[in-house]
XYZ file of C-alpha atoms in Angstrom:
505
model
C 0.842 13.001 -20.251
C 0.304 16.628 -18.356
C 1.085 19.962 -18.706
C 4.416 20.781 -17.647
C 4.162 23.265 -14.315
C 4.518 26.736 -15.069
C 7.543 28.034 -12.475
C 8.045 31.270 -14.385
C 4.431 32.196 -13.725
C 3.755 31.525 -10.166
C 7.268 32.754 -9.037
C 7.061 36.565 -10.885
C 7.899 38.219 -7.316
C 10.671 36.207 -6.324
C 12.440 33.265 -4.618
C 11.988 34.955 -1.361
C 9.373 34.067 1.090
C 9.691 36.647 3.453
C 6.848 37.715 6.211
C 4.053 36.612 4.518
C 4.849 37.514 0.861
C 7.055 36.632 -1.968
C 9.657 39.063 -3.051
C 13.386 38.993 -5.046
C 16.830 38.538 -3.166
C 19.026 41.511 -3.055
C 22.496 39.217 -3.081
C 23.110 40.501 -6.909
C 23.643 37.260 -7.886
C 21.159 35.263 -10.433
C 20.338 31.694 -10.551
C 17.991 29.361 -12.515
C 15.964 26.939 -11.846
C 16.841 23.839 -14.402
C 14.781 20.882 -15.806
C 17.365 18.160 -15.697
C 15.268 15.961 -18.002
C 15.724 18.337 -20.660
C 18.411 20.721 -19.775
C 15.851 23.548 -19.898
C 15.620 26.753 -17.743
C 12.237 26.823 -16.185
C 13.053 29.245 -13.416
C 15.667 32.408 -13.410
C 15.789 34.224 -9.678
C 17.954 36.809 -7.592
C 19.337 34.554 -4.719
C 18.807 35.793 -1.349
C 21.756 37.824 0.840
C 22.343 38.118 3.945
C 20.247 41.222 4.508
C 17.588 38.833 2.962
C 18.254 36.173 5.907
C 17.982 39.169 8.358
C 14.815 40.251 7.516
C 13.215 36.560 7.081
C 15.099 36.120 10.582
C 13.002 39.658 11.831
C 9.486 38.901 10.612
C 9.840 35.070 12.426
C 11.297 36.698 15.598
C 8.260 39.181 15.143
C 5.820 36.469 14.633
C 7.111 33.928 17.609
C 5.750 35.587 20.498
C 2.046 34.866 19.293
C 2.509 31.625 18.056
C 4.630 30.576 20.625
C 1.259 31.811 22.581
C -1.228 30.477 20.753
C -2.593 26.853 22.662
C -1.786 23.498 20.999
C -5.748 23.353 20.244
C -5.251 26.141 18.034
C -1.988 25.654 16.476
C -3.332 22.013 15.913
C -6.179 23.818 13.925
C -4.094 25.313 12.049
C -1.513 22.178 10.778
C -5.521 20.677 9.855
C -5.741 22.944 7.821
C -2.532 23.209 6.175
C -2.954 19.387 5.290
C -6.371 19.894 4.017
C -4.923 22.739 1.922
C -1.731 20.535 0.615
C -4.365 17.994 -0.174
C -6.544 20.132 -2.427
C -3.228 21.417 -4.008
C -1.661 17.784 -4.692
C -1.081 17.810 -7.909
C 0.441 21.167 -8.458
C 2.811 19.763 -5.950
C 3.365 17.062 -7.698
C 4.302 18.624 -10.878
C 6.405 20.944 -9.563
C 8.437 18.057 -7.670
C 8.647 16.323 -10.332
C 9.478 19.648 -13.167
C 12.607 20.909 -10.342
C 13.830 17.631 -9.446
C 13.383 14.749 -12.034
C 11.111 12.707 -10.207
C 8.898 10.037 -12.177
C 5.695 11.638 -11.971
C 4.357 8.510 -10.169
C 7.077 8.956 -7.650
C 5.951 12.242 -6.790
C 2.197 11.477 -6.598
C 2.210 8.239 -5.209
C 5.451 9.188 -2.508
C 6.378 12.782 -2.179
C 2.850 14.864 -1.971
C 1.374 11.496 -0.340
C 3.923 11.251 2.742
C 3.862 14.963 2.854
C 0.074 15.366 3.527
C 0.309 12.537 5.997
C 3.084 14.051 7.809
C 1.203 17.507 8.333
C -1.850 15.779 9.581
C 0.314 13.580 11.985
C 1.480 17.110 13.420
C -1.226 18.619 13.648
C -2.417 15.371 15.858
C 1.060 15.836 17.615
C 1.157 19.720 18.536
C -2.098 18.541 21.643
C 0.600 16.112 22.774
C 3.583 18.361 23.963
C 4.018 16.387 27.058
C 6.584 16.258 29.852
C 6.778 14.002 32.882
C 3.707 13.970 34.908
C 4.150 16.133 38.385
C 5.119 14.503 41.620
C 6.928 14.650 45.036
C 10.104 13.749 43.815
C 11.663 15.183 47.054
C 8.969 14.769 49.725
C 8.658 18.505 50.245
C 8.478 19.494 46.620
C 5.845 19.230 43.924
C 7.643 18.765 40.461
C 6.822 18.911 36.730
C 8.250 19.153 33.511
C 7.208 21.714 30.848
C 7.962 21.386 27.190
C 8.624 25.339 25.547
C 9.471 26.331 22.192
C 12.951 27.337 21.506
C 12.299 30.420 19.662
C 13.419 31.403 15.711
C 14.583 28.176 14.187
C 17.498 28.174 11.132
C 16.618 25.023 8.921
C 18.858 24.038 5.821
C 16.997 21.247 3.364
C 18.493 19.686 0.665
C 17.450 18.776 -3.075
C 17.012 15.087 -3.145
C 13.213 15.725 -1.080
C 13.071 19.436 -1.298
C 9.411 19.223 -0.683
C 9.675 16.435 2.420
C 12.581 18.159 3.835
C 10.866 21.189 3.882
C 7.954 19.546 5.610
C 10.545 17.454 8.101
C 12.117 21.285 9.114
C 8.678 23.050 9.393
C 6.132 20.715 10.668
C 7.479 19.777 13.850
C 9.056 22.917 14.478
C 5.700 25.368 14.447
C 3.877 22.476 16.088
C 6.249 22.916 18.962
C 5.427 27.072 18.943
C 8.606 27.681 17.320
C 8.806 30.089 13.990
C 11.321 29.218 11.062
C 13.523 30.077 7.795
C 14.006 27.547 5.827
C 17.035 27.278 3.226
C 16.045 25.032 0.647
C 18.859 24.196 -2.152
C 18.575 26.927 -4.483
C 18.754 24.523 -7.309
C 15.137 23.148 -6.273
C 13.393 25.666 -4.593
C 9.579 25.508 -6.098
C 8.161 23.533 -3.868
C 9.593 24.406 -0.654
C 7.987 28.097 -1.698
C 5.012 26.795 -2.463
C 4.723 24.687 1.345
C 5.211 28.007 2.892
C 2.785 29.473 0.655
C 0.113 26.963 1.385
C 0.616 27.292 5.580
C -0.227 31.178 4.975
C -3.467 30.003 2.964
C -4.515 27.727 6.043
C -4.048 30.729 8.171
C -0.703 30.300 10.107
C 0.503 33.719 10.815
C 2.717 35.333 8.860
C 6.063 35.600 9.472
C 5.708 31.906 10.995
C 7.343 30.264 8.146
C 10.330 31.967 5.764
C 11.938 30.622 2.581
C 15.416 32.088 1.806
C 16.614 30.717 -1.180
C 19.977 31.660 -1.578
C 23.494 30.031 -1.634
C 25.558 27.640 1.316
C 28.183 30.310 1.682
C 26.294 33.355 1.820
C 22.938 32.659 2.890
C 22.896 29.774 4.462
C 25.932 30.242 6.287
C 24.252 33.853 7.744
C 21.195 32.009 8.800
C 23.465 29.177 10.787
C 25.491 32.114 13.006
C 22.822 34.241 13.149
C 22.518 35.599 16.736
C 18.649 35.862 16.590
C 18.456 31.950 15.262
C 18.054 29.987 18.590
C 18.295 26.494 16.651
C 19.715 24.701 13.313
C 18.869 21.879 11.726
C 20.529 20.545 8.768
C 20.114 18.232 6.029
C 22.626 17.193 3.558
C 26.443 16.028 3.330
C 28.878 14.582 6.100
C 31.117 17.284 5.137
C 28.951 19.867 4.837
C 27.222 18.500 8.241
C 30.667 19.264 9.983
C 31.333 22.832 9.109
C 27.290 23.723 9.680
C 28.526 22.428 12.933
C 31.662 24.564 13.471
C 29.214 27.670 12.742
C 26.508 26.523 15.186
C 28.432 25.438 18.100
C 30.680 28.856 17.900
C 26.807 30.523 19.074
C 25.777 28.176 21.423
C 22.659 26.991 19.408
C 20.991 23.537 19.400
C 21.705 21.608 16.850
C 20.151 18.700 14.785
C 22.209 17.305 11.570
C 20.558 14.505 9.528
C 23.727 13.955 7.147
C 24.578 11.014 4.944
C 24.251 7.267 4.702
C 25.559 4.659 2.710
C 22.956 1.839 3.919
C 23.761 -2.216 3.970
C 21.215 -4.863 2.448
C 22.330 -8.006 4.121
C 21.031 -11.144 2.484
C 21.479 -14.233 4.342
C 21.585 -17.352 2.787
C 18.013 -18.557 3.704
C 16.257 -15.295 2.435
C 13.559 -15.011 0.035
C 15.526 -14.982 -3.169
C 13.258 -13.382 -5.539
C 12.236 -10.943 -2.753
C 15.403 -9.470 -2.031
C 16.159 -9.121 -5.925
C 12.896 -6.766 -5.862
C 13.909 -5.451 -3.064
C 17.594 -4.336 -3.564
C 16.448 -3.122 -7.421
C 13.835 -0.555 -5.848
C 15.853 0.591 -2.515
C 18.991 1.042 -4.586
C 16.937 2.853 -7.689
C 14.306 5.159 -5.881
C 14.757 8.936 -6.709
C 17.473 7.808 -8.853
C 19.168 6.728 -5.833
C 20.022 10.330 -4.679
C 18.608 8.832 -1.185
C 20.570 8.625 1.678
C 18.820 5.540 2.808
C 18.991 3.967 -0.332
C 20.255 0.592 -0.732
C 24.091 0.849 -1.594
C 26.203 -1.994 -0.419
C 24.345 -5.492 -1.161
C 26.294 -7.792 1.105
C 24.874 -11.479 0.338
C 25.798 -14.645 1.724
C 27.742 -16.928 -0.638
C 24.975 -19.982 -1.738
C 23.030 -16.958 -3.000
C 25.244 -14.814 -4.451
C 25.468 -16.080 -7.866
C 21.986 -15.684 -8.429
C 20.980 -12.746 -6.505
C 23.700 -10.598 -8.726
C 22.273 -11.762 -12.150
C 18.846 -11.645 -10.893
C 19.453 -8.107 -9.908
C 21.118 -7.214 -13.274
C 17.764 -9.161 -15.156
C 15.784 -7.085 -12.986
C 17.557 -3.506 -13.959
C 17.270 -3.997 -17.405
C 13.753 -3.680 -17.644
C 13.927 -0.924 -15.729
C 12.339 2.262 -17.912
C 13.837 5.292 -18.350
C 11.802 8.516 -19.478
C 10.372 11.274 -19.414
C 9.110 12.061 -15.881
C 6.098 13.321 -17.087
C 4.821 9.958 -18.303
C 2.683 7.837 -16.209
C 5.054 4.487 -17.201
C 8.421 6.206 -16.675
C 10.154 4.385 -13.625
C 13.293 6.668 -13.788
C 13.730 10.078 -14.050
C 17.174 11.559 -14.546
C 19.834 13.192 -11.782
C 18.805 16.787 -10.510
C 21.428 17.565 -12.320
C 24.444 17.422 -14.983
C 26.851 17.934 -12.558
C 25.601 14.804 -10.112
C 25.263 13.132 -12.927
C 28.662 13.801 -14.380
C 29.649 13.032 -10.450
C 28.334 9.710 -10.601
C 29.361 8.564 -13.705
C 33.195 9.292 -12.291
C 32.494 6.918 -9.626
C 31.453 4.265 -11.933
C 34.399 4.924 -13.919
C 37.208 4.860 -11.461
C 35.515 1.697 -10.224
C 36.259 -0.092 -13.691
C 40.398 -0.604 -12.723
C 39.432 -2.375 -9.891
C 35.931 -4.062 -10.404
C 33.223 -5.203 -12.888
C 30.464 -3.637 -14.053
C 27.814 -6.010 -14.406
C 25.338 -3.650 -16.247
C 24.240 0.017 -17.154
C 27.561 2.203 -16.055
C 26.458 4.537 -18.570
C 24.302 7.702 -20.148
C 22.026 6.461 -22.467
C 22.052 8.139 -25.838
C 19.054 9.067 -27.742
C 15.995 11.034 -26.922
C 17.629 11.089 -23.560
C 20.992 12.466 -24.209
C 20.139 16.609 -23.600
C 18.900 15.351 -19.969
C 21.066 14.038 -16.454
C 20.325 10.127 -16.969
C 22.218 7.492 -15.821
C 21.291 3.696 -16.616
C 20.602 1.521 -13.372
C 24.462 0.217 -12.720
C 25.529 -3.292 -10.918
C 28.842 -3.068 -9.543
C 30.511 -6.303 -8.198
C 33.970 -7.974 -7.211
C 34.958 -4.516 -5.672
C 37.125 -4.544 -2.262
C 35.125 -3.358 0.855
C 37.626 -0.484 1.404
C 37.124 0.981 -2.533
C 36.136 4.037 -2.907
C 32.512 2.556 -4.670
C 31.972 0.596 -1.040
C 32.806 3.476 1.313
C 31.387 6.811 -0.197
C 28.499 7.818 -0.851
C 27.294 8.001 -4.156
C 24.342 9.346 -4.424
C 23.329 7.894 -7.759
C 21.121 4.577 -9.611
C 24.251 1.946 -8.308
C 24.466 -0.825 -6.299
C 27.710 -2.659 -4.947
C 27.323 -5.928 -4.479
C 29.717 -8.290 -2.305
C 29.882 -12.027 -0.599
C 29.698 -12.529 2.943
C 30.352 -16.303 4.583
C 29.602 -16.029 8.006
C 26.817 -13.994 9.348
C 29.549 -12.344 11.932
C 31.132 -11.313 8.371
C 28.211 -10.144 6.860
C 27.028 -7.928 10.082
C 30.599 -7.187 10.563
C 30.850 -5.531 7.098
C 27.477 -3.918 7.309
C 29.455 -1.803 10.173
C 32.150 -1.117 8.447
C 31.371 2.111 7.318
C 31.754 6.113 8.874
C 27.647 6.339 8.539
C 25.078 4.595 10.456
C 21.882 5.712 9.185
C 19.614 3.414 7.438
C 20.354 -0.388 6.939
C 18.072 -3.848 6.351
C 18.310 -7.251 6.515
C 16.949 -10.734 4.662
C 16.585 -13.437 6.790
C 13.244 -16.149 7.297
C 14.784 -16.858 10.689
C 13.455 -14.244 13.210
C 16.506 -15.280 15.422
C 18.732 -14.171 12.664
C 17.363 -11.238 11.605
C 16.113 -10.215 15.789
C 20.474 -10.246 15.859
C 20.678 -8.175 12.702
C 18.564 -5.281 14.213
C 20.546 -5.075 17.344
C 24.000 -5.718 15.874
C 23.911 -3.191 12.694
C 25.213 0.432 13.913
C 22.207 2.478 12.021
C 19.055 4.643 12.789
C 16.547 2.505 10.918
C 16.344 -0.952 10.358
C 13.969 -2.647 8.190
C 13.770 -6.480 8.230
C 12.369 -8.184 4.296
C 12.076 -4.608 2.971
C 13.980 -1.654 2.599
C 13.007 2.292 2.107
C 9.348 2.375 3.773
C 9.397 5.343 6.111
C 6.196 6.613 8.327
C 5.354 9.637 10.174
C 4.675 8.202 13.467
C 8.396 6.769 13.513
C 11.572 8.733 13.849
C 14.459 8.862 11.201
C 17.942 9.899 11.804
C 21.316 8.008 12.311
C 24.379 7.090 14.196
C 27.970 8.106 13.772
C 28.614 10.220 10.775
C 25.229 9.851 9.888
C 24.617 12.984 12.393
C 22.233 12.802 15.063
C 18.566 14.040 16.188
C 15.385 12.587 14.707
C 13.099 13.748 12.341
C 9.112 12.827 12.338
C 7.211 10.921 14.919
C 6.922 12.646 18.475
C 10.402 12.047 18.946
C 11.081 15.260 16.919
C 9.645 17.504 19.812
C 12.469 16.378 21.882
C 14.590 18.620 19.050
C 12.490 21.451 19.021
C 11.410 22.158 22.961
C 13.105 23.479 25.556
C 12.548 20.640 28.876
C 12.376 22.979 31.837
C 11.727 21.618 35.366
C 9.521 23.564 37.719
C 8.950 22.943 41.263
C 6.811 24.148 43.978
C 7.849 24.148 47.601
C 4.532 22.611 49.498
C 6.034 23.045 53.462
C 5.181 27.107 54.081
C 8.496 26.407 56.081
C 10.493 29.457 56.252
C 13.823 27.691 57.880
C 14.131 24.796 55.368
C 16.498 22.239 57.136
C 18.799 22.385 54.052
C 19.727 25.718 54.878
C 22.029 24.746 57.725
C 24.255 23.562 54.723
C 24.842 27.457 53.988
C 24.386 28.998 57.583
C 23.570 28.058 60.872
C 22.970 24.722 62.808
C 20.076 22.512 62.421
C 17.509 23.703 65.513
């Protein structure tokens, strides 16, 4: 058991990370910071305004110019650092992950702070690697290249199901590129996203580099997405949310990146590992509490195997252990909140007029009962167009359904508005080689599901939004491509000219 982290302490000057120091909002409006495993306030805070977004959008504009100028050997320095720093800092990280959002302490050590590190260090391998396409005579008489330049002051809006990862997702590739940021986390999780821009100004990144505004959607974050001086957004969160982040963006003319939601298929066919796919579909449906939008959601399994795989999943669930997330053996931590909690739960219980549930579909009572948990729920017999089969969730449930023919079962898989995550079960490399070009999604993982890397991009199709995240591909969000080319004739009276005036000598 450990210490529980100490928000009220560290946090005594504010939610506001603004220029290189912490400091309160001025929106006149309160908040706190709330334990969901015990309902207790571990955080109260001003939330920022928008003269708070202003001034984090100042002291990045300020700072941009000499970052944007500093060389990628430098500002590849400086991301070593930061990991080195994040690494030395782990377990406060961890903690405070775990204290904000829920998370099983193991989850948060073993995933969160983990994938975090890695991804700065892959960045700070990345920044000496800004390339564009190599120069050449394209036209005969020219000499062409490509450079790669930073956009400028970057608006990023993370949500609460990662806060820490998403805050690392926003920033890293972003200042790797030369580009300076303010990040909105949620304001309901804010701790650690604070604390990442806390530890980039102890490994010597400039200040004013990275900002934290922690404030609300409406005021705050909608300031920071219209904001003239904000040359870029990138959000993180709902569909619906997604679309009227991109109403405010496009009316400015900014680039724009939305990662938005998911509601992935695990397609079994009938000559997949059994017993693997149970494992599989219990811990991609389950992890974070399923508040992931790659989780496992809709469990589409051929026919022969359906019988089993739905009571082998149930089995499974029910030694699933639910706890404190401050002990070592807790597998489940509650909801980041009541109120998702409360959502959830109305999901399960619409569901009951139309389909069984097969286990959990409950709070559990107790030593639990003051905190957000929800017991790991089997749905099944529900109709693909329900309501439990086409919206997202965002809770500990699987949906499970029969397929027949594998055109049925990939056919399904597609039948949703999102496309980001997806995986299929198959020992025939045929069968699951047609799986990963047929299924509509960003990611596609083949006898596993949930693994992500930093050297790989994430991000989706269709309502799942669109732009990557991680890997190199995320430069391609955060530079400007601009073409430069060199006339090598020293001929005054190019023969194009004659186009515009004159007649060709």
């Amino acid at each position: 058991m450990v210490n529980r982290f100490q928000a009220q302490d560290r946090f005594t000057d504010g939610a506001q990370y603004i220029g290189g120091r912490l400091r309160p909002g001025t929106s006149g409006h309160h908040h706190a910071v709330v334990d969901p495993a015990t309902g207790e306030q571990v955080l109260a805070y001003e939330l920022a305004g928008t003269a708070d977004v202003d001034a984090a959008v100042a002291a990045a504009r300020e700072a941009f110019p000499g970052w944007a100028g500093a060389t990628p050997g430098e500002r590849s320095d400086a991301l070593h650092r930061f990991a080195s720093v994040l690494a030395e800092q782990a377990e406060d990280f961890a903690q405070a992950e775990s204290l904000q959002c829920g998370k099983p302490i193991k989850l948060t050590r073993e995933f969160d702070v983990p994938g975090t590190v890695d991804n700065t260090a892959f960045f700070a391998g990345a920044a000496r690697h800004l390339q564009g396409q190599s120069a050449g005579e394209y036209s005969g008489d020219h000499t062409s290249y490509v450079r790669r330049e930073p956009i400028g002051v970057v608006g990023s809006i993370a949500p609460w199901n990662y806060p820490l990862q998403m805050a690392a997702w926003k920033i890293l590739p972003a200042v790797a590129a030369g580009n300076t940021i303010v990040l909105k986390p949620a304001e309901i999780t804010p701790l650690t996203s604070l604390m990442f821009a806390r530890a980039a100004a102890d490994a010597g990144i400039p200040d004013g580099v990275v900002n934290v505004v922690t404030g609300a959607g409406r005021e705050a974050g909608e300031h920071l997405v219209g904001h003239p001086d904000v040359a870029m957004t990138s959000f993180t969160g709902s569909t619906a949310v997604g679309k009227r982040v991109a109403e405010i963006a496009t009316s400015t003319v900014k680039r724009l990146h939305l990662e938005l939601g998911g509601k992935a298929p695990f397609v079994v066919f009938d000559d997949a590992d059994l017993e693997a796919a149970v494992h599989g579909a219990v811990a991609g449906s389950l992890i974070n509490s399923g508040q992931d939008c790659t989780a496992a959601t809709r469990a589409y399994v051929q026919r022969p195997l359906y019988d089993a795989f739905v009571a082998g999943v149930a089995d499974l669930m029910a030694t699933v252990r639910l706890g404190d997330p401050f002990d070592p053996s807790t597998d489940l931590g509650p909801l980041v909140s009541h109120t998702q909690r409360d959502r959830v739960a109305g999901f399960v219980d619409r569901a009951r007029s139309y389909a069984t549930v097969v286990t959990g579909g409950r709070a559990p009572g107790g030593d639990l009962e003051k905190g957000a948990y929800y017991l790991p729920t089997l749905i099944a017999g529900a109709a693909q167009d329900s309501e439990v089969v086409q919206s997202e969730i965002f809770g500990p449930v699987l949906v499970v359904l029969p397929f027949d023919s594998d055109d049925e079962g990939i056919a399904l898989a597609n039948d949703t508005p999102y496309g980001l995550a997806a995986s299929a079960w198959s020992r025939d490399v045929y069968r699951a080689g047609r799986a990963t070009r047929e299924i509509k999604a960003g990611c596609l993982w083949v006898n596993d599901h949930i693994p992500i890397i930093s050297e790989m991009p994430h991000g989706g199709y269709k309502a799942s939004g669109f732009g990557k995240d991680m890997s190199a591909y995320s430069f391609e969000e955060y530079t400007q491509v601009k073409h430069v080319m060199y006339d090598n004739t020293a001929v005054i009276r190019k023969d194009w000219h004659r186009t515009v005036f004159g007649d060709r000598p």
